[in-house]
XYZ file of C-alpha atoms in Angstrom:
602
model
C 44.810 144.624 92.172
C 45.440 143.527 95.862
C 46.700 139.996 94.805
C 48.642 141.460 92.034
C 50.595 143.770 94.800
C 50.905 141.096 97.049
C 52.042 138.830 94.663
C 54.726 141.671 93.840
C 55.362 142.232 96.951
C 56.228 138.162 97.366
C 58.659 138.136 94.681
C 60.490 141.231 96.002
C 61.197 139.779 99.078
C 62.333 136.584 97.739
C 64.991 137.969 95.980
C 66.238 140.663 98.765
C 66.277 137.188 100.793
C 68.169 135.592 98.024
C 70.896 138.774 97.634
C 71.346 138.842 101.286
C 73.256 136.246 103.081
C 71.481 133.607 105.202
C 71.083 134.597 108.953
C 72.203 130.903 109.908
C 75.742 131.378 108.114
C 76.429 134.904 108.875
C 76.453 137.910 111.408
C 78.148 141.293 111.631
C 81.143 141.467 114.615
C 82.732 144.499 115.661
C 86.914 144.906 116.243
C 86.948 143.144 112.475
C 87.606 139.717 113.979
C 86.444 136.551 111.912
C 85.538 133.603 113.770
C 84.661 130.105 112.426
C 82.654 126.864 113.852
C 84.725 124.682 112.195
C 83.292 121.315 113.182
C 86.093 119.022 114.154
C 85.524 114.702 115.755
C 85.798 116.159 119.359
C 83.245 118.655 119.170
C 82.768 122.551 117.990
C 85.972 124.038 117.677
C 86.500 128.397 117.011
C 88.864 129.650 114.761
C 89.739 133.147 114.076
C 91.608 134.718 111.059
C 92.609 138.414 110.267
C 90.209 140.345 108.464
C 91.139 143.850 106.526
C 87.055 145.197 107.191
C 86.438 147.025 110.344
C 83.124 145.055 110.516
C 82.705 141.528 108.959
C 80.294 138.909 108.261
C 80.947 135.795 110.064
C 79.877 132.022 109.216
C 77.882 130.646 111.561
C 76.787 127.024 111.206
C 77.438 125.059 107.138
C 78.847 127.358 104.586
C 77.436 129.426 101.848
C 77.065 127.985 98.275
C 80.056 127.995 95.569
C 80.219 131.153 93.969
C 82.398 132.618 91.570
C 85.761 134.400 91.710
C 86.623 137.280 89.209
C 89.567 136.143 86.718
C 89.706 139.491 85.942
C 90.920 140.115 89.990
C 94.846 139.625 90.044
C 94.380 139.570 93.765
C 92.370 136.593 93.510
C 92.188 134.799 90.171
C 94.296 131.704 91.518
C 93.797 128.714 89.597
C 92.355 127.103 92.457
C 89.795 129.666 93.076
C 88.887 130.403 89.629
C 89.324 127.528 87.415
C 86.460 124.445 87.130
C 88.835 122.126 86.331
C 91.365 122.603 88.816
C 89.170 122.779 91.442
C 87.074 119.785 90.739
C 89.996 118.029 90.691
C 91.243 119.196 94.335
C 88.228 118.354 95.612
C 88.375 114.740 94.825
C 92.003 114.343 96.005
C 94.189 116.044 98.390
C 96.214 119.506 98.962
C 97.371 121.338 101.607
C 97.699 124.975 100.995
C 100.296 126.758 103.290
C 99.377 130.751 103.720
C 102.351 133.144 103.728
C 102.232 136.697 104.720
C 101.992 139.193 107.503
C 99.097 140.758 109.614
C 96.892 142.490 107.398
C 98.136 141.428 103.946
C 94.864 139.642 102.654
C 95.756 136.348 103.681
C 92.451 135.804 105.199
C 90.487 136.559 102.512
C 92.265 133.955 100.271
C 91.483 131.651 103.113
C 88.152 132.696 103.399
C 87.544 132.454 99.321
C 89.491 128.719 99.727
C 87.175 127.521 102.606
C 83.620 128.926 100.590
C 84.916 127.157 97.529
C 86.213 124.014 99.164
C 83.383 123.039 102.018
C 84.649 119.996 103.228
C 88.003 121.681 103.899
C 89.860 122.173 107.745
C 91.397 125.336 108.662
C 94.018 125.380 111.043
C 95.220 128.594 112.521
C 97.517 129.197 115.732
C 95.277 131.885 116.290
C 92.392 130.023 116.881
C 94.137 129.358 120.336
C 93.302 132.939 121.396
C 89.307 133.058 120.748
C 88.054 133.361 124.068
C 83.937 133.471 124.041
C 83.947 134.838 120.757
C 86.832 137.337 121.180
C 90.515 137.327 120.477
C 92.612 137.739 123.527
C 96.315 136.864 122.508
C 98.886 136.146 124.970
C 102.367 136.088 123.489
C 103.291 133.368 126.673
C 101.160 130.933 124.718
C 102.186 131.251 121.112
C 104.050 128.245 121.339
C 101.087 126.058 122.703
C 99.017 128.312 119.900
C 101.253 126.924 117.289
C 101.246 123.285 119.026
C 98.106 122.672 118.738
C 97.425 124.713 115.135
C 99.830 121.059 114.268
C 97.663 118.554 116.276
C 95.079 119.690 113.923
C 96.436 119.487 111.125
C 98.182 116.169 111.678
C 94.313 114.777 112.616
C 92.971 116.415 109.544
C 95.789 114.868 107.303
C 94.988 111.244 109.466
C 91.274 111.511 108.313
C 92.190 112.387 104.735
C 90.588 115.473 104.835
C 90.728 116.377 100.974
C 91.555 120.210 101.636
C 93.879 121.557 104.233
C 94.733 125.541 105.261
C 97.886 126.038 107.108
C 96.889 130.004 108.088
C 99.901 131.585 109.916
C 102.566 133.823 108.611
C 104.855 131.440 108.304
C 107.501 134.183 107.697
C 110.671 131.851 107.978
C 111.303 128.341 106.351
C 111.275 126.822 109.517
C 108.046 128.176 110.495
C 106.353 125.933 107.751
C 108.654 122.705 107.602
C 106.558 120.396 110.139
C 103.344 120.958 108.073
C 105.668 120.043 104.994
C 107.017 117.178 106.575
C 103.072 116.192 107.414
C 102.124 116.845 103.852
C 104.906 114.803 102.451
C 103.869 111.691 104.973
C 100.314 112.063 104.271
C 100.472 112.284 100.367
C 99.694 115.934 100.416
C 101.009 118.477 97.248
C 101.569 121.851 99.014
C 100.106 124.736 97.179
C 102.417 127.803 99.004
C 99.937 131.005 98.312
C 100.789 134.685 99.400
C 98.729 137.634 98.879
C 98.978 139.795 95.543
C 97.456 142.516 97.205
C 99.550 146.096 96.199
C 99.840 146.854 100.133
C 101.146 143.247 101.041
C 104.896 145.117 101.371
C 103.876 148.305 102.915
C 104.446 148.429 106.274
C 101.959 151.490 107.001
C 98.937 150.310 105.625
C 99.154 146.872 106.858
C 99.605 148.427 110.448
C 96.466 150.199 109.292
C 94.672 147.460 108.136
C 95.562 144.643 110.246
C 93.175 143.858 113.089
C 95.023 142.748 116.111
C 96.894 146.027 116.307
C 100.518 145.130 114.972
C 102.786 148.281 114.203
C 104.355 149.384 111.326
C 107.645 149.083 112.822
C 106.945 145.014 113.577
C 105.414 144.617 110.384
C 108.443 145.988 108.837
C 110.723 143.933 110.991
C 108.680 140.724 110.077
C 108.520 142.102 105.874
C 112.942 142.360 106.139
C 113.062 139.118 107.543
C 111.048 137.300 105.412
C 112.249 134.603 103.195
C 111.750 133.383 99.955
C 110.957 129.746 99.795
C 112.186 128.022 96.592
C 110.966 124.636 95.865
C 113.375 121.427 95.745
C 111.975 120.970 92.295
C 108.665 121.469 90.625
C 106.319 119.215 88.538
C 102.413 117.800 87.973
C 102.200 115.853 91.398
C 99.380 112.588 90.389
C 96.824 111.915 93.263
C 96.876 108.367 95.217
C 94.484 106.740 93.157
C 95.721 107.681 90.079
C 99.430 106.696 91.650
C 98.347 103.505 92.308
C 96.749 102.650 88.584
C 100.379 103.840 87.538
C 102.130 101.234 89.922
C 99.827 98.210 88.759
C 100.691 99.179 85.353
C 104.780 99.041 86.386
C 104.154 95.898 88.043
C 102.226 94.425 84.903
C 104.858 95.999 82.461
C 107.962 94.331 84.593
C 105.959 90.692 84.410
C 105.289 91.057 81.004
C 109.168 91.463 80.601
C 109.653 88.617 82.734
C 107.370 86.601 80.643
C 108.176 87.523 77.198
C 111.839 87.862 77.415
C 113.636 85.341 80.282
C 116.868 86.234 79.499
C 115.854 89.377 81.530
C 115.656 87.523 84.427
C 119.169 86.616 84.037
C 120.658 90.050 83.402
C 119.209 90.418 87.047
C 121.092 88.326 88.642
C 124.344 89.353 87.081
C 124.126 92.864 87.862
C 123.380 91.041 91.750
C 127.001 92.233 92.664
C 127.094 95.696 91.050
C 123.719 96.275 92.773
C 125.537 95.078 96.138
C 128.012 97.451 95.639
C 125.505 100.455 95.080
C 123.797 99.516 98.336
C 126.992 99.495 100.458
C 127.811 102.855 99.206
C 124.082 104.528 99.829
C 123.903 103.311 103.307
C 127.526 104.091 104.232
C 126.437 107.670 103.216
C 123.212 107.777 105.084
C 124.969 106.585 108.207
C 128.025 109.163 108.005
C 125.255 111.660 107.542
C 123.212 110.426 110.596
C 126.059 110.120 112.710
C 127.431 113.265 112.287
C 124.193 115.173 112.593
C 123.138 113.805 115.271
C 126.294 113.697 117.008
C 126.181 117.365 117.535
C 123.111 116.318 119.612
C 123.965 113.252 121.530
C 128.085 112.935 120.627
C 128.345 110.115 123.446
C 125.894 107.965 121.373
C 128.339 106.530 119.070
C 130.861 105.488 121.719
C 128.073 103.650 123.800
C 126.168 102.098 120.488
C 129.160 101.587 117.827
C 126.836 98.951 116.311
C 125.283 101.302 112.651
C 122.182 99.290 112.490
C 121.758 99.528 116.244
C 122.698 103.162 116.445
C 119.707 103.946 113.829
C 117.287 101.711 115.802
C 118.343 104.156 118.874
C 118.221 107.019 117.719
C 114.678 106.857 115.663
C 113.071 105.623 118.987
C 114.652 107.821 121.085
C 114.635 111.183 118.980
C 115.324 114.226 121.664
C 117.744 113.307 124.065
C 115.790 114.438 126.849
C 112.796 111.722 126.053
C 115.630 108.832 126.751
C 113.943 108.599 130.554
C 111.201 107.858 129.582
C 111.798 105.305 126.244
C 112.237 101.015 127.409
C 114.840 100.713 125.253
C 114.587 96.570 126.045
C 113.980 95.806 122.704
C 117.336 97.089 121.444
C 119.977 97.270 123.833
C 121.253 95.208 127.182
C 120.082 96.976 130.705
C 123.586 97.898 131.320
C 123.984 100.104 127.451
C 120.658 101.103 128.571
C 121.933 102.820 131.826
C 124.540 104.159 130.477
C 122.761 105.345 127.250
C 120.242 107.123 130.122
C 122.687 108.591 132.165
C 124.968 110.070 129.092
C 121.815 111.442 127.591
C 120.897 113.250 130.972
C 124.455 114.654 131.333
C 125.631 115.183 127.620
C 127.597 117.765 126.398
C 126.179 118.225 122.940
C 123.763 120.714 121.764
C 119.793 121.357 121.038
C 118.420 120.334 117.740
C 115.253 121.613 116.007
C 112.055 119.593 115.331
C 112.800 119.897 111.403
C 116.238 118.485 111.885
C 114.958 115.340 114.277
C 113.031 114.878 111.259
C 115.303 114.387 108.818
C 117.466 112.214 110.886
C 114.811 110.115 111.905
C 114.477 109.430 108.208
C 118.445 108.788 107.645
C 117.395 106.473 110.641
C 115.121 104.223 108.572
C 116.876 104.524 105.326
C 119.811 103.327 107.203
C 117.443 100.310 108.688
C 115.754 99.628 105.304
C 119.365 99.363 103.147
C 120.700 97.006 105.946
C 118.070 94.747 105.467
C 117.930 94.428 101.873
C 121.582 94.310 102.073
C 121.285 91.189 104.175
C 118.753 89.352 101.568
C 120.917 90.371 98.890
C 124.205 88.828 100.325
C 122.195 85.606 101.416
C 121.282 85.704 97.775
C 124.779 85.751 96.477
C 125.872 83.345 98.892
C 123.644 80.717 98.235
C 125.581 77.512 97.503
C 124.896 75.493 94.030
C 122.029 72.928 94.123
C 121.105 72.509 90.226
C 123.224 70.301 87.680
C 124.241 72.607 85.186
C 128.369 72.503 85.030
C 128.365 75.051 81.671
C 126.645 78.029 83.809
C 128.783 77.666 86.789
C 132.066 77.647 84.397
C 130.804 80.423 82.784
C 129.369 82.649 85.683
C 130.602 80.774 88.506
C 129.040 79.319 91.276
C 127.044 81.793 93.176
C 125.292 82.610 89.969
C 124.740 80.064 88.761
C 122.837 78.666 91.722
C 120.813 81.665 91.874
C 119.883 81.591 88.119
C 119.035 78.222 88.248
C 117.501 77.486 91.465
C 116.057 80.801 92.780
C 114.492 82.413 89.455
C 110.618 82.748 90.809
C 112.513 83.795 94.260
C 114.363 86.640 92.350
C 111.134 87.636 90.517
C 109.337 88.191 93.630
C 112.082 89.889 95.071
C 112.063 92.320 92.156
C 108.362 93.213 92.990
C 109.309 93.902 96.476
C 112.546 95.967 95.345
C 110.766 98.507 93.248
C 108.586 98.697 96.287
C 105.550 98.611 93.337
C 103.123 98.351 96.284
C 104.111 102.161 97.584
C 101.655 104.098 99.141
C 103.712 107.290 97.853
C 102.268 109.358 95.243
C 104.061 109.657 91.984
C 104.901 112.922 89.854
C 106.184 114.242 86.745
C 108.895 117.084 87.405
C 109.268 120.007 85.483
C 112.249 121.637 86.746
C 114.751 120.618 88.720
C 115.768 123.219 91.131
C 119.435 121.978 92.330
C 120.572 122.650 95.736
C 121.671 126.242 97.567
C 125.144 125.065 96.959
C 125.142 123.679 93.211
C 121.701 125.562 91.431
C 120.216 124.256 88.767
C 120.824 126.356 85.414
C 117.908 129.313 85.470
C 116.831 128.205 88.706
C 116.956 131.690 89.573
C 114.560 133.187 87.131
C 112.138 129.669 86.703
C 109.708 130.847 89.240
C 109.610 134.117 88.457
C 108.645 133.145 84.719
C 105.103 134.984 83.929
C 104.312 130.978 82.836
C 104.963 129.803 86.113
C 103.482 132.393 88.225
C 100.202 131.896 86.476
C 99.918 127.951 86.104
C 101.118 127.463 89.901
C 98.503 125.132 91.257
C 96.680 124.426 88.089
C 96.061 120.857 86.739
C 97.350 119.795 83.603
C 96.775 116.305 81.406
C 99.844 113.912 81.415
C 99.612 111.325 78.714
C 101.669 107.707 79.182
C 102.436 106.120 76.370
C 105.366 103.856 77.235
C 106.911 102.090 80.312
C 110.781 101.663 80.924
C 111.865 98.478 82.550
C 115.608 98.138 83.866
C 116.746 96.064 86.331
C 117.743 99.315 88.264
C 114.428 101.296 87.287
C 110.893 101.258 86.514
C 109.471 104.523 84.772
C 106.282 105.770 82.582
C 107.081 107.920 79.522
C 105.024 111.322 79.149
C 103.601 113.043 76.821
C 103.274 116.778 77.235
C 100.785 118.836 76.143
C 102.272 122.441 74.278
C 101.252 123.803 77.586
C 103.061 121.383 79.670
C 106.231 122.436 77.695
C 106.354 126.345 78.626
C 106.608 125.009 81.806
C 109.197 121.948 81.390
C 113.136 122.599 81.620
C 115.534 119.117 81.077
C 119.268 120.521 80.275
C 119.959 116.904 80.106
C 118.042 116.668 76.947
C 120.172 119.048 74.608
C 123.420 117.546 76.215
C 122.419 114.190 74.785
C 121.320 115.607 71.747
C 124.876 116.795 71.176
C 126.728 114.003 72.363
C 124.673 111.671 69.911
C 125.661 114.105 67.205
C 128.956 113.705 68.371
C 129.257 110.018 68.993
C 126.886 109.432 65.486
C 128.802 111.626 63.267
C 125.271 113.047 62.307
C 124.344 116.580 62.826
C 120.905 116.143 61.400
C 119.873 114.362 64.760
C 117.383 116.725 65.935
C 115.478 115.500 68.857
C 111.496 116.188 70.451
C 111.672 118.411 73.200
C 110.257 117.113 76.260
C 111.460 113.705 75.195
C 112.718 112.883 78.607
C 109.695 113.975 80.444
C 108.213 110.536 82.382
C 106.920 109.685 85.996
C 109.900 107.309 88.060
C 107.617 104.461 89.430
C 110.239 102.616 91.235
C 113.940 102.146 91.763
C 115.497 99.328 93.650
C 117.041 100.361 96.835
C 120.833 101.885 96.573
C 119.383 103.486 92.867
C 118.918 107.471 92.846
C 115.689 108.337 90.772
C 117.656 110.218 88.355
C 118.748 106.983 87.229
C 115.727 106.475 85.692
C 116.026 109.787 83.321
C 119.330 108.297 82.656
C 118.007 105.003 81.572
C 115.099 106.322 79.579
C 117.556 108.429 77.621
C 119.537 105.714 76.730
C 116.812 103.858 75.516
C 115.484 106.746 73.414
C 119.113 106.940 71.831
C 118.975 103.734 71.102
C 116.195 104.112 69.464
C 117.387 106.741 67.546
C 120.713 105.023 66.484
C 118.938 102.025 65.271
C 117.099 103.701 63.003
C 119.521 106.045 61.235
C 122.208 102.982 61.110
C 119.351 100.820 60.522
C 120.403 98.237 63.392
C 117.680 95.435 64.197
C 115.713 95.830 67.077
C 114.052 92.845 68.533
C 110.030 93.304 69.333
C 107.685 90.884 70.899
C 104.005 91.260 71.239
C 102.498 91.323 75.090
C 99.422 91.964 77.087
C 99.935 95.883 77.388
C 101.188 95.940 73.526
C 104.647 95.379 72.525
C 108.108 95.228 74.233
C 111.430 96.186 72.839
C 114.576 95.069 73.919
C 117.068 97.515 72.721
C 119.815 97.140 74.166
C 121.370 94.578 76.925
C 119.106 95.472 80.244
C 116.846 98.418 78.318
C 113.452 97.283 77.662
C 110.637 99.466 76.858
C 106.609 98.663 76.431
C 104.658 100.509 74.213
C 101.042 100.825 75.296
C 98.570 99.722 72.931
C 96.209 101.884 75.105
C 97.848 105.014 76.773
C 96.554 106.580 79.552
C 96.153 109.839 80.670
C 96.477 110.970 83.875
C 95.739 114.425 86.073
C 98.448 116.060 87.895
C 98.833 119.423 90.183
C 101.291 121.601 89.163
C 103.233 122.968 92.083
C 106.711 122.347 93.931
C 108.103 120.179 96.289
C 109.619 121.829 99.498
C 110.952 119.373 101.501
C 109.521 117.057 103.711
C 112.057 114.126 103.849
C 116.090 114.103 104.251
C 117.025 112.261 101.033
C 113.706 112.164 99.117
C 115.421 113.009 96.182
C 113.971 114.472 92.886
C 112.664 111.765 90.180
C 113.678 113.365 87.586
């Protein structure tokens, strides 16, 4: 009878030990503060985040096992918290999720649920600046050091490829949150933007009541008027690095195949040389009116003292700030005596302050501006490049500066088209969705898109994409997609029932009823001077061609090749049809920014 109690008595114990958290991970604090051990390369580092309990349990040392979020919960039931797939997939590739909302909101305990769930994750908080042996002690005079080094964090974490990142501030303005999207977008990050769905998150009153470092209702309401909405550039399935990469080798291997199978592709290259010329002049004489005159509200006496465009770029993406130019060697780019006077002007200049976000941008106008010049260069020495072969017929026909290039440079102009479509990027690729248009020319429905019930839910889900075909151009390089029925509540392309009607038009046949989501594909590369829209444009055409060649019953030619089979149908418009599609994972979320003219691949 003894044994049998003790034995009882065992088992009871066990599983109060087993319902009640570990003493190593947690402890009960007073003044509902949350602090965190988060351990970081330079040692044990605090953090602190807003709690709604008077009295909560704080992680000590590891973190308590996975556990399981209620779907049922519309506070909670984020696809990243609650489904398997989603956040298996996260876990194996990268995200940074950027918290919105004010004191007492819930934003913690999202970040809380997001740390449990995601282990190997880094929080980064500007008020982890203020936890002074274990307590908060804010001091408004250091916010801006807070917030400093909340980014140094961050900027290591996203350096070490830390797979999961937490931007936890309020992040009430745009502003607030556009260096940690300019991060993400360097570092191959999606952003998942989360705010709280809790019912009080826009009542003033009760967040005074339940936030913990004593903000009052009349702040809070301050900070809920001015807060804005962010709207994404565009939104889409965003494919990790590795996956990104398998997509580029396929591109490359597509484009050879091409090469190989069909040489008069090669030449079609080469004649489109000067239109391509053309196209470059005209992107970088854009990018540098656009550099100049944004940063000229900065530094205006830059442009008289460096009227050189290339040089001007090289100046100002060293230099950034004006007030660093003391302490820049500017050697490398400009004579001692510009150098002087580029020092002095910059010390007594006239112009005015500049934000972080916009020294950003420019500094990316700055290497655009760099990169185009270059290529510009090679492509001119290209053109240039005096006869050498003995073929009379192809310089009558095409003259001399193409002729010499398609007769004595043809393995030179295939390598340059590798380099060109830049098939060796360390960017990662996506699919969009929705094209959001700018503040001054919206998109149609860009209004209502994120508000769709659709949306709402599958933001920061993953989805299957399915390639079955690759588009080769000599302006673009892109991978057809198949959507899943889910993928298409979520996919808008007005360009797709505008084509649809013009082929009616042009075809005199209104039974021409096209797939929907026919346009849907991931741009793999463009060459430099080319928007990625172009290569929406050129998969359309293809698919039209298609189309018309089988209603008028026009020949198409088709070669076998390694991948499958390649049609030509049309002069430059080839297309490879996989004999073995692949299918891909991608995170559906938006694109915010990060980069000046990182424009949309449709």
């Amino acid at each position: 009878m003894i044994v049998l109690f003790h034995e009882l008595y065992i088992i009871v114990q066990t599983v109060i030990q087993w319902l009640r958290p570990p003493k190593h991970h947690l402890k009960q604090i007073k003044h509902g503060k949350h602090v965190k051990f988060d351990d970081d390369l330079d040692g044990r580092k605090e953090e602190v985040v807003e709690e709604m309990e008077t009295a909560v349990f704080v992680e000590m040392e590891g973190r308590p096992p996975d556990f399981s979020v209620d779907r049922y919960d519309k506070t909670v039931n984020f696809p990243f918290l609650c489904d398997e797939r989603t956040i298996l997939h996260i876990k194996h590739s990268k995200t940074m999720f950027i918290m919105r909302g004010v004191s007492g909101s819930g934003k913690s305990t999202l970040v809380r649920l997001i740390g449990n769930i995601y282990r190997d994750s880094r929080i980064c908080s500007a008020d982890q600046y203020f936890i002074k042996n274990g307590e908060y002690q804010f001091d408004k005079s250091n916010l801006s050091i807070a917030h400093e080094k909340c980014g140094e964090k961050a900027k290591k974490a996203c350096l070490n490829g830390v797979p999961v990142i937490v931007i936890d501030n309020t992040n009430v303005k745009r502003w607030e949150m556009s260096s940690y999207l300019a991060l993400a977008f360097t570092n191959n990050y999606p952003v998942v933007i989360v705010q709280p769905r809790t019912p009080w998150s826009k009542d003033a009153d009760k967040l005074a009541e339940l936030n913990s470092h004593g903000v009052t209702a009349d702040i809070i309401r301050r900070k809920l008027r001015s807060f804005e909405d962010v709207t994404a550039l565009y939104y889409g399935w965003f494919i990790d690095e590795k996956q990104s990469n398998m997509i580029y080798q396929l591109g490359r291997k597509s484009l050879e195949e091409c090469l190989r199978v069909f040489p008069q592709f090669k030449d079609l290259l080469l004649f489109q040389s000067p239109d391509l010329l053309e196209a470059v002049e005209k992107e970088m004489d854009d990018c540098i009116l656009k550099c100049t005159e944004w940063y000229g509200w900065h530094f205006p006496e830059l442009k008289k003292l460096v009227p050189n465009s290339l040089i001007y770029a090289r100046v100002v993406k060293q230099l950034g700030h004006r007030k660093n130019a003391n302490t820049i060697n500017f050697s490398n780019i400009l004579p001692r005596k510009q150098e002087n006077d580029l020092k002095f002007a910059a010390k007594h200049s006239m112009g005015k302050d500049i934000s972080d976000e916009d020294l950003i941008l420019i500094t990316d106008l700055c290497v655009q501006i760099i990169e185009l010049t270059e290529f510009k260069d090679n492509l001119e020495e290209f053109i240039r490049n005096p006869m050498t072969g003995n073929s009379p017929a192809v310089t009558e026909h095409v003259g001399q500066v193409i002729g010499s290039l398609l007769i004595s440079h043809a393995d030179t102009v295939e390598q340059k088209m590798y380099e060109n479509f830049k098939l060796n990027s360390p960017k990662i690729l996506h699919c969009t969705a929705m094209f959001m248009g700018t503040r001054r020319n919206p998109a149609p429905n860009s209004d209502t898109y994120p508000k769709q019930d659709i949306v709402q839910k599958s933001y920061g889900s993953v989805y299957d994409l399915k390639i079955t075909r690759i588009t080769v151009t000599p302006r673009t390089i892109g991978a057809k997609v198949q959507l899943s029925k889910q993928c298409l509540k979520l996919y808008e392309k007005p360009q797709e029932k505008e084509r649809e009607i013009n082929l009616r038009t042009i075809m005199s046949h209104n039974s021409v009823s096209l797939e929907f989501g026919r346009a849907a594909h991931v741009t793999i590369g463009t060459v430099p001077g080319i928007s990625p829209v172009t290569t929406n444009e050129d998969l359309l055409d293809i698919l039209d061609a298609e189309m018309k060649s089988n209603i008028e019953n026009i020949p198409i030619t088709v070669r076998k090749c390694a991948l499958g089979t390649i049609q030509n149908v049309g002069k430059d418009l080839f297309i490879v049809n996989l004999d073995s599609p692949i299918t891909v994972q991608g995170l559906y979320t938006g694109f915010y920014g990060g980069s000046f003219n990182n424009s949309p691949k449709k």
